[in-house]
Amino acid sequence: MYKRSDKAERLLWYSALYKDWDFNEGGVVVESDILGYGGDGLAEERPQFVPRGKWNLIGEYSSAPGDEYKDFTQLTLDIKCADGTEIEPSKPTASAPQFGAHPLLTDDEWEAKYAQIYKRYSRKEPKINTMFVAIVILAGVGIVLGIPYLVYFKKNPRSKAYSLLNHGRKHLAGHKL
């Protein structure tokens, strides 16, 4: 949190929720009373690291004509320390992994990599699943033997299956038993 040393009392503070720098009037941080903010939510370490054109003022506090209808008005601000000290952004250490820091592969390395993958997956012979074959054979035998068996019961009027199967047809046709 930074406090303004001259003029009206204002605070410049880091908002952990939005990962930006907010400023408001008064000596107390109040999230709902901000005047504006700076940054893109990229968690700038200090307010000095926020780019010049990335500061925004709430539109109702702007004196420019028409800005009171906008939510935010863009400001060009230079943030400096009151005592004049210059702070340099920290640089990443050499031990930290960098995105895209791996070396590119040569054509021979790509060929070797693809040949290795091809060999790994082309060795497997296609196998027939015996459980699937058994299920197909049982279903076929059931169909071949079951359909004639059901047809026989349906045609024989003395069987119980005949009366159960044909009861619905006679009833629909209006026959009384």
mmCIF file of C-alpha atoms in Angstrom:
data_model
loop_
_atom_site.group_PDB
_atom_site.id
_atom_site.type_symbol
_atom_site.label_atom_id
_atom_site.label_comp_id
_atom_site.label_asym_id
_atom_site.label_seq_id
_atom_site.Cartn_x
_atom_site.Cartn_y
_atom_site.Cartn_z
ATOM 1 C CA MET A 1 0.000 0.000 0.000
ATOM 2 C CA TYR A 2 1.281 3.434 -0.945
ATOM 3 C CA LYS A 3 0.072 6.681 0.574
ATOM 4 C CA ARG A 4 0.133 10.026 -1.233
ATOM 5 C CA SER A 5 2.368 12.521 0.555
ATOM 6 C CA ASP A 6 1.021 15.804 -0.844
ATOM 7 C CA LYS A 7 -2.442 17.209 -1.687
ATOM 8 C CA ALA A 8 -5.546 15.115 -0.931
ATOM 9 C CA GLU A 9 -5.092 11.851 0.892
ATOM 10 C CA ARG A 10 -5.202 8.893 -1.488
ATOM 11 C CA LEU A 11 -4.128 5.283 -1.268
ATOM 12 C CA LEU A 12 -2.609 3.137 -3.994
ATOM 13 C CA TRP A 13 -2.938 -0.536 -3.114
ATOM 14 C CA TYR A 14 -2.741 -3.983 -4.679
ATOM 15 C CA SER A 15 -6.034 -5.833 -5.168
ATOM 16 C CA ALA A 16 -5.450 -9.552 -4.740
ATOM 17 C CA LEU A 17 -8.924 -10.270 -6.123
ATOM 18 C CA TYR A 18 -8.350 -8.569 -9.503
ATOM 19 C CA LYS A 19 -4.521 -8.747 -9.476
ATOM 20 C CA ASP A 20 -4.223 -5.049 -10.318
ATOM 21 C CA TRP A 21 -3.391 -1.762 -8.572
ATOM 22 C CA ASP A 22 -6.358 0.256 -7.290
ATOM 23 C CA PHE A 23 -6.475 3.792 -5.938
ATOM 24 C CA ASN A 24 -9.081 5.461 -3.757
ATOM 25 C CA GLU A 25 -9.544 8.614 -1.683
ATOM 26 C CA GLY A 26 -9.116 8.565 2.064
ATOM 27 C CA GLY A 27 -6.796 6.775 4.455
ATOM 28 C CA VAL A 28 -8.607 3.410 4.497
ATOM 29 C CA VAL A 29 -8.747 0.736 1.805
ATOM 30 C CA VAL A 30 -12.366 0.275 0.756
ATOM 31 C CA GLU A 31 -12.921 -2.011 -2.236
ATOM 32 C CA SER A 32 -16.235 -0.402 -3.191
ATOM 33 C CA ASP A 33 -14.873 3.187 -3.146
ATOM 34 C CA ILE A 34 -12.099 2.925 -5.733
ATOM 35 C CA LEU A 35 -11.488 5.837 -8.081
ATOM 36 C CA GLY A 36 -9.670 3.726 -10.646
ATOM 37 C CA TYR A 37 -7.233 0.937 -11.294
ATOM 38 C CA GLY A 38 -4.056 0.161 -13.189
ATOM 39 C CA GLY A 39 -2.847 -2.960 -14.919
ATOM 40 C CA ASP A 40 -4.287 -5.816 -16.920
ATOM 41 C CA GLY A 41 -4.661 -8.279 -14.073
ATOM 42 C CA LEU A 42 -1.245 -9.735 -14.829
ATOM 43 C CA ALA A 43 -0.165 -9.272 -11.185
ATOM 44 C CA GLU A 44 2.406 -6.534 -11.725
ATOM 45 C CA GLU A 45 4.796 -6.622 -8.797
ATOM 46 C CA ARG A 46 4.835 -2.851 -8.244
ATOM 47 C CA PRO A 47 2.699 0.018 -9.565
ATOM 48 C CA GLN A 48 5.754 1.373 -11.399
ATOM 49 C CA PHE A 49 5.671 -1.706 -13.648
ATOM 50 C CA VAL A 50 2.150 -0.970 -14.936
ATOM 51 C CA PRO A 51 2.460 0.452 -18.504
ATOM 52 C CA ARG A 52 1.657 4.159 -18.951
ATOM 53 C CA GLY A 53 -1.586 3.691 -20.878
ATOM 54 C CA LYS A 54 -3.001 0.933 -18.677
ATOM 55 C CA TRP A 55 -4.443 3.168 -15.920
ATOM 56 C CA ASN A 56 -8.220 3.711 -15.818
ATOM 57 C CA LEU A 57 -10.377 6.220 -13.942
ATOM 58 C CA ILE A 58 -14.055 5.615 -13.198
ATOM 59 C CA GLY A 59 -16.008 7.634 -15.782
ATOM 60 C CA GLU A 60 -18.113 9.666 -13.321
ATOM 61 C CA TYR A 61 -14.946 11.248 -11.874
ATOM 62 C CA SER A 62 -13.614 12.346 -15.275
ATOM 63 C CA SER A 63 -13.836 16.008 -16.296
ATOM 64 C CA ALA A 64 -13.724 15.309 -20.044
ATOM 65 C CA PRO A 65 -17.062 15.858 -21.849
ATOM 66 C CA GLY A 66 -18.932 12.605 -22.498
ATOM 67 C CA ASP A 67 -16.744 10.522 -20.179
ATOM 68 C CA GLU A 68 -19.388 10.502 -17.451
ATOM 69 C CA TYR A 69 -21.333 8.044 -19.622
ATOM 70 C CA LYS A 70 -18.407 5.613 -19.852
ATOM 71 C CA ASP A 71 -17.591 3.047 -17.207
ATOM 72 C CA PHE A 72 -13.865 3.853 -17.260
ATOM 73 C CA THR A 73 -11.677 6.477 -18.910
ATOM 74 C CA GLN A 74 -8.140 5.594 -19.878
ATOM 75 C CA LEU A 75 -5.376 7.681 -18.293
ATOM 76 C CA THR A 76 -1.733 8.129 -19.124
ATOM 77 C CA LEU A 77 0.105 8.073 -15.807
ATOM 78 C CA ASP A 78 3.716 7.851 -14.785
ATOM 79 C CA ILE A 79 4.081 6.373 -11.326
ATOM 80 C CA LYS A 80 7.282 7.372 -9.528
ATOM 81 C CA CYS A 81 8.558 6.953 -6.020
ATOM 82 C CA ALA A 82 8.328 10.112 -3.858
ATOM 83 C CA ASP A 83 12.004 9.863 -2.926
ATOM 84 C CA GLY A 84 13.066 9.440 -6.571
ATOM 85 C CA THR A 85 14.400 5.884 -6.356
ATOM 86 C CA GLU A 86 14.195 3.839 -9.528
ATOM 87 C CA ILE A 87 13.063 0.220 -9.290
ATOM 88 C CA GLU A 88 13.980 -2.207 -12.032
ATOM 89 C CA PRO A 89 11.679 -5.154 -12.787
ATOM 90 C CA SER A 90 13.066 -8.429 -11.533
ATOM 91 C CA LYS A 91 14.430 -10.647 -14.263
ATOM 92 C CA PRO A 92 13.755 -14.377 -14.313
ATOM 93 C CA THR A 93 16.635 -16.496 -13.109
ATOM 94 C CA ALA A 94 18.491 -18.780 -15.493
ATOM 95 C CA SER A 95 17.385 -21.858 -13.546
ATOM 96 C CA ALA A 96 13.690 -21.103 -14.072
ATOM 97 C CA PRO A 97 12.241 -23.035 -17.026
ATOM 98 C CA GLN A 98 11.266 -20.809 -19.931
ATOM 99 C CA PHE A 99 8.274 -21.506 -22.155
ATOM 100 C CA GLY A 100 9.497 -22.695 -25.532
ATOM 101 C CA ALA A 101 13.092 -23.053 -24.337
ATOM 102 C CA HIS A 102 13.513 -26.605 -25.654
ATOM 103 C CA PRO A 103 15.651 -27.032 -28.770
ATOM 104 C CA LEU A 104 13.989 -27.849 -32.065
ATOM 105 C CA LEU A 105 14.443 -31.310 -33.506
ATOM 106 C CA THR A 106 16.288 -31.847 -36.742
ATOM 107 C CA ASP A 107 14.796 -33.816 -39.633
ATOM 108 C CA ASP A 108 16.766 -36.944 -38.718
ATOM 109 C CA GLU A 109 15.555 -36.745 -35.104
ATOM 110 C CA TRP A 110 11.929 -36.407 -36.263
ATOM 111 C CA GLU A 111 12.334 -39.426 -38.546
ATOM 112 C CA ALA A 112 13.835 -41.482 -35.714
ATOM 113 C CA LYS A 113 11.037 -40.451 -33.364
ATOM 114 C CA TYR A 114 8.277 -41.373 -35.821
ATOM 115 C CA ALA A 115 10.021 -44.637 -36.733
ATOM 116 C CA GLN A 116 10.131 -45.562 -33.047
ATOM 117 C CA ILE A 117 6.415 -44.811 -32.623
ATOM 118 C CA TYR A 118 5.559 -46.745 -35.788
ATOM 119 C CA LYS A 119 7.540 -49.780 -34.621
ATOM 120 C CA ARG A 120 5.945 -49.707 -31.189
ATOM 121 C CA TYR A 121 2.370 -49.773 -32.461
ATOM 122 C CA SER A 122 2.779 -51.845 -35.626
ATOM 123 C CA ARG A 123 4.096 -54.951 -33.820
ATOM 124 C CA LYS A 124 0.698 -55.877 -32.415
ATOM 125 C CA GLU A 125 -1.232 -58.427 -34.454
ATOM 126 C CA PRO A 126 -5.004 -58.061 -34.567
ATOM 127 C CA LYS A 127 -6.633 -60.488 -32.135
ATOM 128 C CA ILE A 128 -10.144 -61.861 -32.186
ATOM 129 C CA ASN A 129 -11.936 -61.571 -28.889
ATOM 130 C CA THR A 130 -13.137 -65.081 -27.976
ATOM 131 C CA MET A 131 -15.894 -63.783 -25.693
ATOM 132 C CA PHE A 132 -17.391 -61.798 -28.566
ATOM 133 C CA VAL A 133 -17.287 -64.858 -30.833
ATOM 134 C CA ALA A 134 -18.988 -66.993 -28.155
ATOM 135 C CA ILE A 135 -21.800 -64.429 -27.728
ATOM 136 C CA VAL A 136 -22.383 -64.245 -31.498
ATOM 137 C CA ILE A 137 -22.518 -68.067 -31.786
ATOM 138 C CA LEU A 138 -24.945 -68.387 -28.852
ATOM 139 C CA ALA A 139 -27.206 -65.674 -30.282
ATOM 140 C CA GLY A 140 -27.198 -67.416 -33.668
ATOM 141 C CA VAL A 141 -28.043 -70.818 -32.154
ATOM 142 C CA GLY A 142 -30.822 -69.189 -30.112
ATOM 143 C CA ILE A 143 -32.327 -67.637 -33.207
ATOM 144 C CA VAL A 144 -32.022 -70.811 -35.325
ATOM 145 C CA LEU A 145 -33.591 -73.058 -32.674
ATOM 146 C CA GLY A 146 -35.887 -70.585 -30.932
ATOM 147 C CA ILE A 147 -37.893 -69.241 -33.856
ATOM 148 C CA PRO A 148 -39.101 -72.653 -35.132
ATOM 149 C CA TYR A 149 -39.927 -73.699 -31.563
ATOM 150 C CA LEU A 150 -42.094 -70.593 -31.031
ATOM 151 C CA VAL A 151 -43.785 -71.043 -34.417
ATOM 152 C CA TYR A 152 -44.705 -74.645 -33.501
ATOM 153 C CA PHE A 153 -46.373 -73.563 -30.263
ATOM 154 C CA LYS A 154 -48.202 -70.789 -31.996
ATOM 155 C CA LYS A 155 -49.778 -73.188 -34.543
ATOM 156 C CA ASN A 156 -50.765 -75.960 -32.100
ATOM 157 C CA PRO A 157 -54.179 -75.023 -30.579
ATOM 158 C CA ARG A 158 -53.831 -77.490 -27.688
ATOM 159 C CA SER A 159 -50.744 -75.771 -26.245
ATOM 160 C CA LYS A 160 -50.906 -73.225 -23.488
ATOM 161 C CA ALA A 161 -48.636 -70.923 -25.488
ATOM 162 C CA TYR A 162 -51.187 -70.931 -28.314
ATOM 163 C CA SER A 163 -53.966 -69.730 -26.066
ATOM 164 C CA LEU A 164 -51.759 -67.068 -24.487
ATOM 165 C CA LEU A 165 -50.507 -65.782 -27.825
ATOM 166 C CA ASN A 166 -53.872 -65.789 -29.601
ATOM 167 C CA HIS A 167 -56.017 -64.542 -26.718
ATOM 168 C CA GLY A 168 -55.176 -60.974 -27.560
ATOM 169 C CA ARG A 169 -56.143 -61.331 -31.240
ATOM 170 C CA LYS A 170 -59.509 -62.910 -30.477
ATOM 171 C CA HIS A 171 -60.254 -60.349 -27.824
ATOM 172 C CA LEU A 172 -59.442 -57.510 -30.231
ATOM 173 C CA ALA A 173 -61.656 -59.056 -32.908
ATOM 174 C CA GLY A 174 -64.642 -59.065 -30.538
ATOM 175 C CA HIS A 175 -64.821 -62.836 -29.793
ATOM 176 C CA LYS A 176 -66.012 -63.784 -26.325
ATOM 177 C CA LEU A 177 -64.604 -66.889 -24.688
#
